[in-house]
Amino acid sequence: MPYPRPGRPQFREPNPVRLPALAAGAGATAAWFMLFAFVWGGAVGYAWLTLLAGTLASLAAGLLALRGDRGVAVGIALAAGFALAALGVVLTTYWVGGNWLLW
């Protein structure tokens, strides 16, 4: 008697995203942004250094997604997104008050 065929094939991800890797990437990126935030005390310095840190974090996440651990890449992208969103709130707050920090 032949083996019964399953209804649908099951494809499994060869390298699934795991929670410890995601947490490691998010924690390292949070520390990275805190380091950049504490280097320069004013709002202008915070804005420029956060943009720099966000760009570097995005490049690192892209490289890790292509060649390395995708879980860490997702954690980096998640934390970088939150940090850049916070920067957007700061920039909008100053802009509504009549100051544009990036010029």
XYZ file of C-alpha atoms in Angstrom:
103
model
C 0.000 0.000 0.000
C 1.501 3.382 -0.964
C 2.105 6.054 1.604
C -0.651 8.684 1.848
C 0.279 12.048 0.465
C -0.107 14.988 2.787
C -2.581 17.651 1.776
C -0.118 20.511 1.764
C 3.672 20.562 1.796
C 5.345 21.952 4.878
C 8.233 24.289 4.297
C 10.336 25.206 7.293
C 12.593 28.208 7.577
C 16.207 26.988 7.630
C 17.300 29.819 9.931
C 14.287 30.974 11.950
C 14.349 34.159 14.018
C 14.793 33.247 17.681
C 13.853 35.401 20.654
C 17.321 35.443 22.336
C 18.941 36.689 19.133
C 16.253 39.331 18.709
C 16.688 40.473 22.314
C 20.477 40.600 21.910
C 20.195 42.778 18.823
C 17.651 45.092 20.436
C 19.691 45.403 23.646
C 22.938 46.116 21.825
C 21.237 48.730 19.662
C 19.617 50.376 22.683
C 23.052 50.615 24.300
C 24.443 51.995 21.005
C 21.819 54.754 20.889
C 22.274 55.591 24.570
C 26.008 55.934 23.999
C 25.378 58.347 21.136
C 22.734 60.243 23.137
C 25.079 60.823 26.084
C 28.058 61.929 23.991
C 26.540 65.298 23.201
C 24.271 66.979 25.711
C 22.170 69.380 23.639
C 19.188 68.697 21.446
C 21.034 69.584 18.231
C 23.811 67.137 18.993
C 21.278 64.490 19.982
C 19.473 64.936 16.666
C 22.557 64.671 14.475
C 24.142 61.828 16.419
C 20.883 59.876 16.476
C 20.622 60.243 12.708
C 24.205 59.012 12.389
C 23.611 56.109 14.764
C 20.382 55.213 12.952
C 22.129 55.146 9.599
C 24.913 52.934 10.925
C 22.429 50.646 12.684
C 20.397 50.297 9.488
C 23.506 49.358 7.528
C 24.454 46.803 10.173
C 20.934 45.336 10.161
C 20.976 45.079 6.383
C 24.324 43.298 6.366
C 23.231 40.930 9.108
C 19.988 40.164 7.296
C 21.934 39.221 4.171
C 24.945 37.449 5.630
C 24.443 36.872 9.318
C 21.835 36.259 11.957
C 18.416 37.534 10.932
C 17.176 37.541 14.526
C 19.818 40.058 15.531
C 19.024 42.073 12.402
C 15.353 42.245 13.384
C 16.288 43.351 16.916
C 18.554 46.073 15.553
C 15.879 47.309 13.154
C 13.258 47.295 15.907
C 15.340 49.309 18.379
C 16.599 51.680 15.671
C 13.014 52.317 14.599
C 12.005 53.249 18.137
C 15.016 55.542 18.558
C 14.381 57.307 15.252
C 10.702 57.669 16.135
C 11.732 59.355 19.391
C 13.965 61.656 17.369
C 10.983 62.473 15.161
C 8.982 63.475 18.223
C 11.815 65.709 19.460
C 12.250 67.332 16.039
C 8.513 67.920 15.679
C 8.276 69.407 19.153
C 11.073 71.870 18.454
C 9.709 72.621 14.967
C 6.244 73.474 16.325
C 7.948 75.772 18.830
C 9.659 77.680 16.005
C 13.101 76.010 15.962
C 14.390 73.559 13.413
C 17.231 71.593 14.994
C 18.921 70.198 11.927
C 20.058 73.488 10.380
